[in-house]
XYZ file of C-alpha atoms in Angstrom:
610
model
C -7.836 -3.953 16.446
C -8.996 -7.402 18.161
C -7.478 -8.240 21.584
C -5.500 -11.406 22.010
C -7.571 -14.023 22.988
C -6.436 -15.652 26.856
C -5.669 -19.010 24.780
C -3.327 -17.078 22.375
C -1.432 -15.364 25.423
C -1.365 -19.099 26.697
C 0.259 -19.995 23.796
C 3.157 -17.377 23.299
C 3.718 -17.606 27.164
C 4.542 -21.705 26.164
C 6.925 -20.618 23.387
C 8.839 -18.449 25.435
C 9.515 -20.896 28.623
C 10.245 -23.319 25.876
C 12.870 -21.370 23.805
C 14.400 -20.561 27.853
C 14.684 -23.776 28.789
C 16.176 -24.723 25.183
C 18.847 -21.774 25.996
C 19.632 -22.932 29.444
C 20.250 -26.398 28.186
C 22.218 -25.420 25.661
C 24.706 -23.328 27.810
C 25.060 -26.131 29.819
C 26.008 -28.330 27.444
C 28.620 -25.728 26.042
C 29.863 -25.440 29.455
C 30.624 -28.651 30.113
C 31.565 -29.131 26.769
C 34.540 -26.892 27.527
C 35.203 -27.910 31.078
C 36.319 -30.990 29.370
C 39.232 -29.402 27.529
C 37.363 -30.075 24.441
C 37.929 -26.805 22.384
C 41.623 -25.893 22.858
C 42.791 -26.932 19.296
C 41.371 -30.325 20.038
C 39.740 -30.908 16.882
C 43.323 -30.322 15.196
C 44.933 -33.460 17.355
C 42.019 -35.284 16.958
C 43.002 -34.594 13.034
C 46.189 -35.846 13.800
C 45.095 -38.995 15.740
C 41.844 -40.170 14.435
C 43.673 -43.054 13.044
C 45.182 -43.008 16.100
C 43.542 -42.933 19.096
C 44.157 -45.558 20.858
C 47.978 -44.846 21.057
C 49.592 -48.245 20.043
C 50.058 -48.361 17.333
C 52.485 -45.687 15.210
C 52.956 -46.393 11.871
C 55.566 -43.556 10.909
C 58.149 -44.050 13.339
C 61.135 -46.709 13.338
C 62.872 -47.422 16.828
C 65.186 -50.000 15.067
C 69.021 -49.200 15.699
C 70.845 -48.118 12.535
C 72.052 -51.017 10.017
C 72.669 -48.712 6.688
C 68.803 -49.310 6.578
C 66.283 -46.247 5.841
C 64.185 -44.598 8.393
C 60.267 -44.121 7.259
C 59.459 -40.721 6.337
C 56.302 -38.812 7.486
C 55.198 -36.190 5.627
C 55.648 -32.815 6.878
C 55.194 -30.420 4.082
C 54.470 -26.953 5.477
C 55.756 -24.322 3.026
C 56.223 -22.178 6.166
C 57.930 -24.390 8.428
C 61.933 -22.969 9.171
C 64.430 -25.888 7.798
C 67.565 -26.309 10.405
C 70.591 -26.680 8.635
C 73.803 -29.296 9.572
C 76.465 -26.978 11.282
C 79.660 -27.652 10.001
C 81.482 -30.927 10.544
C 84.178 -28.679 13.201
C 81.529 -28.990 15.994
C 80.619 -32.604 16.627
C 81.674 -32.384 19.429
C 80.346 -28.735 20.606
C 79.638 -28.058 23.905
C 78.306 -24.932 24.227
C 78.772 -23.810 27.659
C 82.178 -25.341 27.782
C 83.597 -24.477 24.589
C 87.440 -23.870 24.510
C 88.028 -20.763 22.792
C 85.093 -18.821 25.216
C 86.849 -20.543 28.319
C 90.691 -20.034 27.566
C 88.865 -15.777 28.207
C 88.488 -16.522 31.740
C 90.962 -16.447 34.769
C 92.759 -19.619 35.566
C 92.241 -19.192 39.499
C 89.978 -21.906 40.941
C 89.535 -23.487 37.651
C 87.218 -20.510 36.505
C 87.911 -20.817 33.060
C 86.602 -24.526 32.948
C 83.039 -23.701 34.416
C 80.244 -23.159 32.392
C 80.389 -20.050 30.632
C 77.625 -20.212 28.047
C 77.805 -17.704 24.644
C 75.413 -15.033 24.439
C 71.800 -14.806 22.642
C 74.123 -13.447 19.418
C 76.493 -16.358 19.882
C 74.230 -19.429 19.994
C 74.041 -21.931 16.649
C 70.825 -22.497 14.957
C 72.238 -25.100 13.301
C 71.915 -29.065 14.285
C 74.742 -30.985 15.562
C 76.579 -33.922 13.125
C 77.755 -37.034 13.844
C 80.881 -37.865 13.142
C 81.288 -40.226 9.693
C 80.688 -43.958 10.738
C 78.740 -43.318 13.854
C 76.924 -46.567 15.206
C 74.818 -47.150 17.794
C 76.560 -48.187 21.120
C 76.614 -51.292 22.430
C 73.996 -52.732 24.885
C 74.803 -52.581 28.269
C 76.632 -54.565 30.255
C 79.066 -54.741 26.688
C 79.341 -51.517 26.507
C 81.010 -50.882 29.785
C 83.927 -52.662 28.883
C 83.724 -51.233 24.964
C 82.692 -48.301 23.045
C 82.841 -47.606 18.857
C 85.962 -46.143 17.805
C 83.875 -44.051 15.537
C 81.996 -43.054 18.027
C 84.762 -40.685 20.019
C 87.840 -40.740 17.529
C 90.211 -39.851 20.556
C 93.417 -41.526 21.107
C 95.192 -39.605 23.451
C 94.263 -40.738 26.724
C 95.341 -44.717 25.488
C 98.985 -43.094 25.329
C 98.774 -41.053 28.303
C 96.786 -43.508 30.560
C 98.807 -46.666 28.688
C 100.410 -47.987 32.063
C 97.537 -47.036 34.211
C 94.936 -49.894 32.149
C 92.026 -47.164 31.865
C 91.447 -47.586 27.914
C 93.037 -49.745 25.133
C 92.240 -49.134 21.487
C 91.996 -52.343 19.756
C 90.744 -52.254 16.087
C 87.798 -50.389 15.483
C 86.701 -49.991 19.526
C 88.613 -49.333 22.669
C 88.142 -51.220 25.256
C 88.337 -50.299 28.795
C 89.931 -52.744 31.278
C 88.244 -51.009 34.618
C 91.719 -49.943 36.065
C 92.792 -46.379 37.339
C 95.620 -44.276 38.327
C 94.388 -46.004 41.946
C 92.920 -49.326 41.151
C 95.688 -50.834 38.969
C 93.901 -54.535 40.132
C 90.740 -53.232 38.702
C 88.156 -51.184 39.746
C 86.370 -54.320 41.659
C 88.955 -54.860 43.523
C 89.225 -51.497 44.757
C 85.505 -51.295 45.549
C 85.785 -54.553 47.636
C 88.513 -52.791 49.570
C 85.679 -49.752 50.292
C 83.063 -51.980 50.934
C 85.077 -53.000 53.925
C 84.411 -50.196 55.799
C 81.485 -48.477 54.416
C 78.092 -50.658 53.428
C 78.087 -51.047 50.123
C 76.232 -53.939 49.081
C 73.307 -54.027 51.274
C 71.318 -51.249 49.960
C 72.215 -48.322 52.891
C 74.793 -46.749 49.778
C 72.679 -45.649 46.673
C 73.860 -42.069 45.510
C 77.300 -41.446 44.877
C 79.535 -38.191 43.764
C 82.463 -39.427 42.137
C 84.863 -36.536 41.623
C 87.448 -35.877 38.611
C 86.057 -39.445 37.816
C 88.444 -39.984 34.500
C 86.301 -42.643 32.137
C 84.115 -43.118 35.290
C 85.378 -46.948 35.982
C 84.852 -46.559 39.508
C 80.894 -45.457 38.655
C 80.877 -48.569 36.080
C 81.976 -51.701 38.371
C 79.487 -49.864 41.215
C 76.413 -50.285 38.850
C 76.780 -54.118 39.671
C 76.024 -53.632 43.502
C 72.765 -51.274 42.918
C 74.986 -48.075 43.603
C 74.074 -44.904 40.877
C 76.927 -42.444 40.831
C 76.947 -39.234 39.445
C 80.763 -38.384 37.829
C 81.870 -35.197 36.833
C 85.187 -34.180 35.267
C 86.018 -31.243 33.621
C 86.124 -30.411 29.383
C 89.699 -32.095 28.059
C 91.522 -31.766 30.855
C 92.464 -35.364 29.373
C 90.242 -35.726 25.664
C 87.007 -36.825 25.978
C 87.020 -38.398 29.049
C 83.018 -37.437 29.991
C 82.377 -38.605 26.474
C 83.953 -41.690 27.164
C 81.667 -42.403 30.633
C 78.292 -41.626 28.582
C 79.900 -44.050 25.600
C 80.057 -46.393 28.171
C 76.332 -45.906 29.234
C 77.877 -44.107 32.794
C 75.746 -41.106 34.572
C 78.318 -37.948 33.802
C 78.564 -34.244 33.232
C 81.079 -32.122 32.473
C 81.823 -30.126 35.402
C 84.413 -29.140 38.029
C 84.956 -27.944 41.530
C 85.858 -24.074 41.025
C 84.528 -21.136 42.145
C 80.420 -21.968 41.801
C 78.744 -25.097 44.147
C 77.611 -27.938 42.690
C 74.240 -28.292 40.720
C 73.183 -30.821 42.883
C 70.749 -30.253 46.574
C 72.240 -30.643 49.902
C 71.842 -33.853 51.574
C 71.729 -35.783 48.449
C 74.778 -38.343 48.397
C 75.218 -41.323 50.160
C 79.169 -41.297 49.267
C 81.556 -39.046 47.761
C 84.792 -40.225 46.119
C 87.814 -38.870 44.677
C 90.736 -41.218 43.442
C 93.652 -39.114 42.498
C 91.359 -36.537 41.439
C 94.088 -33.245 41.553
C 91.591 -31.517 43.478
C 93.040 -29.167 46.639
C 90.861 -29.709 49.091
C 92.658 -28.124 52.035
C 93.360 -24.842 50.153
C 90.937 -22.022 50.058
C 90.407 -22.681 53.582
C 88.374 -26.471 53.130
C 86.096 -24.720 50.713
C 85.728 -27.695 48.728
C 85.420 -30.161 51.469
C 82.661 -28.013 52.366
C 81.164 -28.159 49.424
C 81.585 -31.891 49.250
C 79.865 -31.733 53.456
C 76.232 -29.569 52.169
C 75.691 -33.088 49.221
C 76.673 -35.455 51.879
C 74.044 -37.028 53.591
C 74.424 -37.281 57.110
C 76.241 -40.881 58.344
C 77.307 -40.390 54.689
C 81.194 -41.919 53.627
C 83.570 -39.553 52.253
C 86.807 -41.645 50.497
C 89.897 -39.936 48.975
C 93.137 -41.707 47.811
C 95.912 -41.061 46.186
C 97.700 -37.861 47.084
C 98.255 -37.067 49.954
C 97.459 -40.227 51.821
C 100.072 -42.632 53.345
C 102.404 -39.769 51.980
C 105.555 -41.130 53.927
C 105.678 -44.493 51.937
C 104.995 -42.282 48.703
C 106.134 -39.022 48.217
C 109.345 -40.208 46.164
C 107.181 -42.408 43.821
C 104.628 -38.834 43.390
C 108.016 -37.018 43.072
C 106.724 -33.894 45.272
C 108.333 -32.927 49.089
C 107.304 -34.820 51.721
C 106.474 -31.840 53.878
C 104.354 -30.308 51.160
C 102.502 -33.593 51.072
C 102.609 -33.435 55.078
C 101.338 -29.910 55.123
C 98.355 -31.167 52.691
C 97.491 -33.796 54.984
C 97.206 -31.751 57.506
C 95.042 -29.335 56.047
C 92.443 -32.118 55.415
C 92.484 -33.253 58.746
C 91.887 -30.087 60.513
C 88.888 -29.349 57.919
C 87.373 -32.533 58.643
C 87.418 -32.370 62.147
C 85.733 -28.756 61.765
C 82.799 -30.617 59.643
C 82.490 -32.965 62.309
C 83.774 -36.125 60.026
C 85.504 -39.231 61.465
C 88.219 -41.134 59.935
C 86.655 -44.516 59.543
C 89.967 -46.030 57.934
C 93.348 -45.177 56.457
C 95.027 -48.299 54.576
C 97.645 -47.862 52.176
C 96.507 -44.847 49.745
C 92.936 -45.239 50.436
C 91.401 -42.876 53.383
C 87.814 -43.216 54.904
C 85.638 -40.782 56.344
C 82.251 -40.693 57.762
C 80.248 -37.336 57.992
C 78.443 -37.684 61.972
C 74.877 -37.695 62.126
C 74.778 -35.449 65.153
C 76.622 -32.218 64.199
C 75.432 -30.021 66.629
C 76.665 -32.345 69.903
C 79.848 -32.286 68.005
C 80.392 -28.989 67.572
C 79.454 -27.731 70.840
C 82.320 -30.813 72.323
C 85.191 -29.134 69.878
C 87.714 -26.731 71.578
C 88.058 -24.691 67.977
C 84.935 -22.315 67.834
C 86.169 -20.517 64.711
C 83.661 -22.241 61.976
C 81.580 -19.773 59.884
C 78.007 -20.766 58.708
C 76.289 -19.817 55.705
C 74.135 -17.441 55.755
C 71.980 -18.869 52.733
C 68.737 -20.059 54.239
C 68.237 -22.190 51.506
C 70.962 -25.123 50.950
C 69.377 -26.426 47.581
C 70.106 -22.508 46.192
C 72.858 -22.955 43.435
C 72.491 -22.273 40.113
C 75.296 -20.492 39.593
C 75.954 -19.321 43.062
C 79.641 -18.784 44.881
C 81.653 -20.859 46.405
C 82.616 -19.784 50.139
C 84.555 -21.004 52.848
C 81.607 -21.671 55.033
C 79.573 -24.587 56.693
C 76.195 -25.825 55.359
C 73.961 -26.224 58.748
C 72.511 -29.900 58.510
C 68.587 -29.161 59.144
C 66.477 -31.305 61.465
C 64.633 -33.224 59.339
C 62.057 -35.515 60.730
C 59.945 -38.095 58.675
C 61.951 -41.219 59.866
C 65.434 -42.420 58.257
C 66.019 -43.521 54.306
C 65.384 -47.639 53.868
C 67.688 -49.216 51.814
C 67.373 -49.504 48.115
C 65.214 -50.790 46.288
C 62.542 -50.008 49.236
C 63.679 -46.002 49.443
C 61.886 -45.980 46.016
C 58.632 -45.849 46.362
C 58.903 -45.311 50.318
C 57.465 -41.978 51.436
C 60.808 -39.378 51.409
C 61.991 -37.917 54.595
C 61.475 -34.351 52.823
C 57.797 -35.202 52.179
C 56.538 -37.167 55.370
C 58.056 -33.802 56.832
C 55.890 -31.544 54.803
C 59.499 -29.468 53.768
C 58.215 -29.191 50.191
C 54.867 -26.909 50.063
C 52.041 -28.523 48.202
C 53.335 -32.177 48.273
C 52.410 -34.737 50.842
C 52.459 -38.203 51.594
C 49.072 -38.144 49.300
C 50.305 -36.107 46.441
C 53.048 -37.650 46.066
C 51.162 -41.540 46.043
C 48.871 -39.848 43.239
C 51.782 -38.896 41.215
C 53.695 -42.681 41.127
C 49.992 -44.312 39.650
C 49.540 -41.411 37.604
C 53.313 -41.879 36.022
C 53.061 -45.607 36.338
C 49.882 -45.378 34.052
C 51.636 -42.771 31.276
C 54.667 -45.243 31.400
C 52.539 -47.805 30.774
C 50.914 -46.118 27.954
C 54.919 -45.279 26.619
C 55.122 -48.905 26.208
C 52.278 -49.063 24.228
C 53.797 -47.169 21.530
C 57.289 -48.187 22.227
C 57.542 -51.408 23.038
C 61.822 -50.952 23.226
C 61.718 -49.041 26.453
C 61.917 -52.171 28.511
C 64.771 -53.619 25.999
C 67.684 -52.562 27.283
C 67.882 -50.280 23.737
C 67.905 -47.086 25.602
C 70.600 -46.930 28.289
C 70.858 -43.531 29.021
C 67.811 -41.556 29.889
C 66.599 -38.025 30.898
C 63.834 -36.454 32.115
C 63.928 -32.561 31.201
C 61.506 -31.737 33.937
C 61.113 -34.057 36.463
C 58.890 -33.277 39.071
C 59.103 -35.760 41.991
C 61.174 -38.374 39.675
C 58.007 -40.826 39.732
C 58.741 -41.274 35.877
C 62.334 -42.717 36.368
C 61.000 -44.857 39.073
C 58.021 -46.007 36.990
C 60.696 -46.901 34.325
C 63.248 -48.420 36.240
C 65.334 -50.907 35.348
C 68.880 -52.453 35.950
C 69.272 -51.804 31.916
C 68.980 -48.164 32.036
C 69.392 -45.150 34.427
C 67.603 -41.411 34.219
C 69.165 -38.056 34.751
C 66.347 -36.743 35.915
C 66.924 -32.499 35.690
C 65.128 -30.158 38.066
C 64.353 -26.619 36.176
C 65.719 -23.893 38.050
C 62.694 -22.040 36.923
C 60.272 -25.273 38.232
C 57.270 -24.135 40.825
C 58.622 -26.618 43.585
C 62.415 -27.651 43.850
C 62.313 -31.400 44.634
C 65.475 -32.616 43.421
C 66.199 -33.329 46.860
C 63.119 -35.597 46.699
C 64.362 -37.501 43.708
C 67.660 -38.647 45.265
C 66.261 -39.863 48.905
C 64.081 -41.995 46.327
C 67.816 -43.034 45.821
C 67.584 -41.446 41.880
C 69.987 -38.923 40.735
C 69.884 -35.698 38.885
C 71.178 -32.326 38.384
C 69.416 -28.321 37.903
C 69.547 -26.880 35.202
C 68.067 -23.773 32.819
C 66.938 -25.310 29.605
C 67.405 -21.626 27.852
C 71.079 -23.020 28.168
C 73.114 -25.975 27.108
C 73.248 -29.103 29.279
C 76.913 -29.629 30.639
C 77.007 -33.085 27.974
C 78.638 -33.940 25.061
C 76.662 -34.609 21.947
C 74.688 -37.401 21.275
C 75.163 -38.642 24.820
C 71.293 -39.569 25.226
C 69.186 -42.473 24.351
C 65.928 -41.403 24.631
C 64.760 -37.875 26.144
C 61.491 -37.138 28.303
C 60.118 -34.021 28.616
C 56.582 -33.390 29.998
C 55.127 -29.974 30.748
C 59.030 -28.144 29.944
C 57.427 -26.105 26.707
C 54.799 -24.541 28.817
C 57.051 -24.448 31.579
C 59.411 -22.283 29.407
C 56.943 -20.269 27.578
C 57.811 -16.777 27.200
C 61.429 -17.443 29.247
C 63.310 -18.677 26.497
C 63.304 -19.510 22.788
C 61.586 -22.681 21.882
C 63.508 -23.241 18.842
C 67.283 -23.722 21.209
C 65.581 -25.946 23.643
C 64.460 -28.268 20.510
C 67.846 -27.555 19.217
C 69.451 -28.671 22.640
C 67.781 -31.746 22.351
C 68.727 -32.602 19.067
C 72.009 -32.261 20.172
C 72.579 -33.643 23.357
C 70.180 -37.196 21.330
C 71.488 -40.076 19.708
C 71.349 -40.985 15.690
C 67.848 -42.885 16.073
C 66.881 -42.180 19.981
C 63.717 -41.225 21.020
C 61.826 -38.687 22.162
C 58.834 -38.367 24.446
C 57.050 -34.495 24.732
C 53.651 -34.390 26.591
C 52.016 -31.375 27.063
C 48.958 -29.420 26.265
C 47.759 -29.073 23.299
C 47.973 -25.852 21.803
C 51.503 -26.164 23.133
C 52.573 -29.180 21.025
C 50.851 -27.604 17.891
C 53.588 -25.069 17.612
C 56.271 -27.287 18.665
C 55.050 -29.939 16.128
C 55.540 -27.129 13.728
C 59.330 -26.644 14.749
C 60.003 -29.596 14.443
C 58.620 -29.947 10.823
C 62.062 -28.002 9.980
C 64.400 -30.860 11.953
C 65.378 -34.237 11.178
C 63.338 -36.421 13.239
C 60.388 -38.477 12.293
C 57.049 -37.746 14.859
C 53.547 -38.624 15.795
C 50.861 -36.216 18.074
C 49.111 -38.820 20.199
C 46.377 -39.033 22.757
C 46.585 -39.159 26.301
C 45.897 -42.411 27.156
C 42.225 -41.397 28.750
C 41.241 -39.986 24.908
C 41.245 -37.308 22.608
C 39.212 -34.891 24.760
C 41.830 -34.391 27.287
C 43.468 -31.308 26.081
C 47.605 -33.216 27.036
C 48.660 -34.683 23.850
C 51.860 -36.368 23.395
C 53.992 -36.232 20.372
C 56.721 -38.727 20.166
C 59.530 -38.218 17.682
C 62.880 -40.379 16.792
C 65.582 -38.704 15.237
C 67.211 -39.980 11.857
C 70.309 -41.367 11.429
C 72.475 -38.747 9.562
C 76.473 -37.993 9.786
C 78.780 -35.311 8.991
C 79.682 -36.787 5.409
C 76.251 -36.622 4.462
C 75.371 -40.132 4.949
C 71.994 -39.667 6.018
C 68.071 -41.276 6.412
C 66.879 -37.467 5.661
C 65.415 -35.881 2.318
C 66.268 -32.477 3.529
């Protein structure tokens, strides 16, 4: 047999570097072709969106308000997709971790039985939530402040029990509430210019505020006006509906009540804390509350209570109770507040004034009474569902310079950042993070251009990071709740309120402390993968559904393969949706699918063909 010839070996030796070099380029390619995100189900959004992709315009979706018109329909055939069903027309109003029958099981002591006690996995409805028949749309704030739909929260009872007392009126086919309480009977304006006497009110230093047992949250309404946020609480019926009422009204609330677990909220967060004739005891249970009320006070923060027991010697006949019960309450509350280390600013008629010292330590170490127990928690922002004890929060030293008054404190740099207290976020990261939420907000606006209408009122942001999506959507038309996972990587809800924000923590494999359909329009970014594998998907979509508004909106952005599968679930519910681009184009592997639910009721008046 002939040898190769040298020109032959020449040859095959060229054909070999050449089909090397072809290989290595082609890896390459394919490598950055998938360091680009391109790959992960892509090429089923860009499906989706190729009609799409520049995100603004969305043909399928209506963000009209409700005028016995008919929603658009998008197809979303899928012979295996799960249908939800209505639940019955008996819980409109369901709350599901403060439902009646479960919490009339638990003791009485400490208002146990009106925490959250939330039903088992057995227990939970995988059903959607109705509206009651002739739900409308609320007003627009500032109207709806003073009014709310009849329709809307069909509850008459507190306009008999409250009647001399001016906090609702039913007139028609809306009540209307006049902005007096059981302590402002001139209004609640007139009772905040009576505060704002003593403690700053109007010049930005007060932001955050706690109002306790707040009622229909009047004194949280008339505070909106001066660039105050307050956060209200009050527990399930103990009068009907009276959270309800507060959201109606386009007020921050939750249901919730000072018993025998602390407050979902960090320490340090509140600028003032209020209670007006709230029926709360705080000198029993050794100060335990007050304490409670002293870890989300900020330091130099204002602490105001009136009504019982103040100026108890002009009105212990008018409250009908002994005057040395109502003595021996007083002085309860005194002795506690000297133990915290707060000084009585002012005591006028029924109103009473304290202010929590900035300097705790060179006030303990001046008091003659020793006897004051510290908790032992080293972490203050731990309390999802912890105890209540009869023991002192220690106010850290935090250095990064004081809060600025709002509006600067928003985009300042927060104390708990320029300190380096939350690992993996400094002054940098958390710069990066506004433009990076000022650009997706922007691109929000793109696709709903009713976001800076005034339609949505009340907001929430399901996982919310370092808040820079409420403060990227600010507005004096709307407010956020922005919620801090308990399950998040990094807990910066203290964060969010020295950016003078509010919020709340919460597990999203439970119900929110709301009432239904108290929600405009609902933000969630990154919560599905957050919650993979924790929870079930299906009850967090279900949650949502029911804590939304007939017609509000909803924004989901995550990755993906993610959205894919809850795109699917969705298929089965009542809302109209779109998968979307990120804003920097269809290889980026975060989609965002945007959805608005349909207008249905409990009589079967509805915009749905399921």
């Amino acid at each position: 047999m002939a040898k190769p010839s040298a020109a032959d070996n020449r040859t095959r030796s060229s054909v070999q570097i050449f089909i090397v070099v072809g290989l290595c380029c082609f890896f390459y390619i394919l490598g950055a072709w998938q360091r680009s995100g391109f790959g992960k189900g892509d090429s089923i959004a860009l499906e989706i969106t190729k009609n799409n992709a520049e995100c603004d315009v969305v043909p399928n979706l209506s963000f009209d308000s409700h005028h016995a018109g008919e929603v658009s329909q998008i197809d979303e055939s899928n012979s295996n997709t799960k249908v939800f069903k209505p639940c019955e027309a008996r819980y409109t109003d369901y709350t599901p971790c403060q439902d009646q029958r479960r919490a009339m099981t638990f003791p009485r002591e400490n208002m146990n039985y009106r925490e959250r006690h939330c039903p088992p996995e057995e227990e939970k409805l995988h059903c959607m939530i109705p509206a009651p028949k002739g739900y409308v749309t609320p007003f627009p704030w500032p109207k709806s402040r003073d009014y709310v739909p009849y329709a809307n929260a069909p509850y008459k009872s507190l306009t008999v029990e409250k009647a001399i007392q001016n906090w609702i009126q039913y007139e028609g086919n809306v009540f209307r509430f006049p902005g007096g309480g059981t302590q402002f009977p001139q209004g609640a304006d007139k009772y905040i210019d009576q505060l704002a006497s003593v403690i700053p009110i109007n010049d930005g230093t007060v932001r955050t505020a706690l109002d306790t047992g707040c009622g229909v949250a009047s004194w949280g309404a008339y505070l909106w006006s001066r660039n105050v946020v307050a956060m209200s609480f009050a527990p399930r019926d103990s009068h009907e509906a009276q959270v309800q009422f507060a959201l109606e009204r386009g007020v921050p609330a939750v249901i919730g009540v000072f018993g025998t677990i602390k407050l979902p909220n960090p320490s340090r967060a509140f600028d003032m804390a209020h209670c007006s004739r709230c029926l709360i005891p705080w000198g029993a249970n050794d100060g335990m509350y007050m304490m409670e009320v002293d870890r989300v006070l900020r330091p130099g923060g204002y602490w105001v209570l009136s009504g019982p027991p103040i100026n108890w010697k002009v009105n212990y006949k008018p409250w009908q109770r002994p005057k040395e019960e109502l003595e021996e309450e007083q002085r309860k509350i005194e002795e506690v507040a000297k133990k915290l280390c707060w000084e009585k600013k002012s005591e006028k008629a029924e109103i009473a004034i304290w202010q929590k010292m900035t300097d705790t330590e060179s006030c303990r170490s001046r008091q003659d009474d020793s006897s004051v127990e510290f908790c032992e928690s080293s972490d203050p922002d731990d309390v999802w569902y912890k105890k209540l004890k009869a023991c002192v929060t220690p106010t850290p030293k935090v250095s990064g310079g004081d809060l600025k008054p709002f509006p600067d404190r928003l985009y300042a740099i927060p104390p708990r950042v320029s300190s380096g207290s939350i690992p993996g976020v400094s002054s940098e990261t958390y710069q990066n993070d506004n433009k990076m939420w000022k650009k997706h907000v922007n691109a929000y606006k793109k696709i709903n251009s009713l976001l800076d209408s005034g339609r949505y009122r009340n907001i929430m942001d399901m996982n919310a990071g370092l808040g820079s999506f409420a403060a990227a959507i600010h507005s004096s038309k709307s407010w956020v709740m922005n919620v801090v996972p308990t399950i998040a990587e990094k807990s910066t809800l203290g964060v969010i309120y020295e950016r003078g924000l509010i919020g709340i923590y919460h597990d999203w494999c439970e119900g929110f402390s709301t009432y239904p359909r108290t929600y405009d329009l609902i933000h969630a970014n990154g919560l599905f993968s957050l919650y993979q594998d924790k929870c079930n998907t299906e009850d967090i979509l279900l949650e949502m559904d029911r804590i939304l508004r007939p017609e509000g909106a909803v924004i989901i952005r995550d990755e993906v393969d993610v959205l894919i599968k809850v795109k699917k679930l969705i298929g089965g519910m009542r809302w109209n949706m779109k998968l979307v681009d990120h804003e920097d184009g269809p290889l980026v592997p975060e989609k965002v699918l945007i959805a608005v639910k349909q207008y249905w009721v409990t009589d079967g008046n509805s915009t749905s063909t399921q």
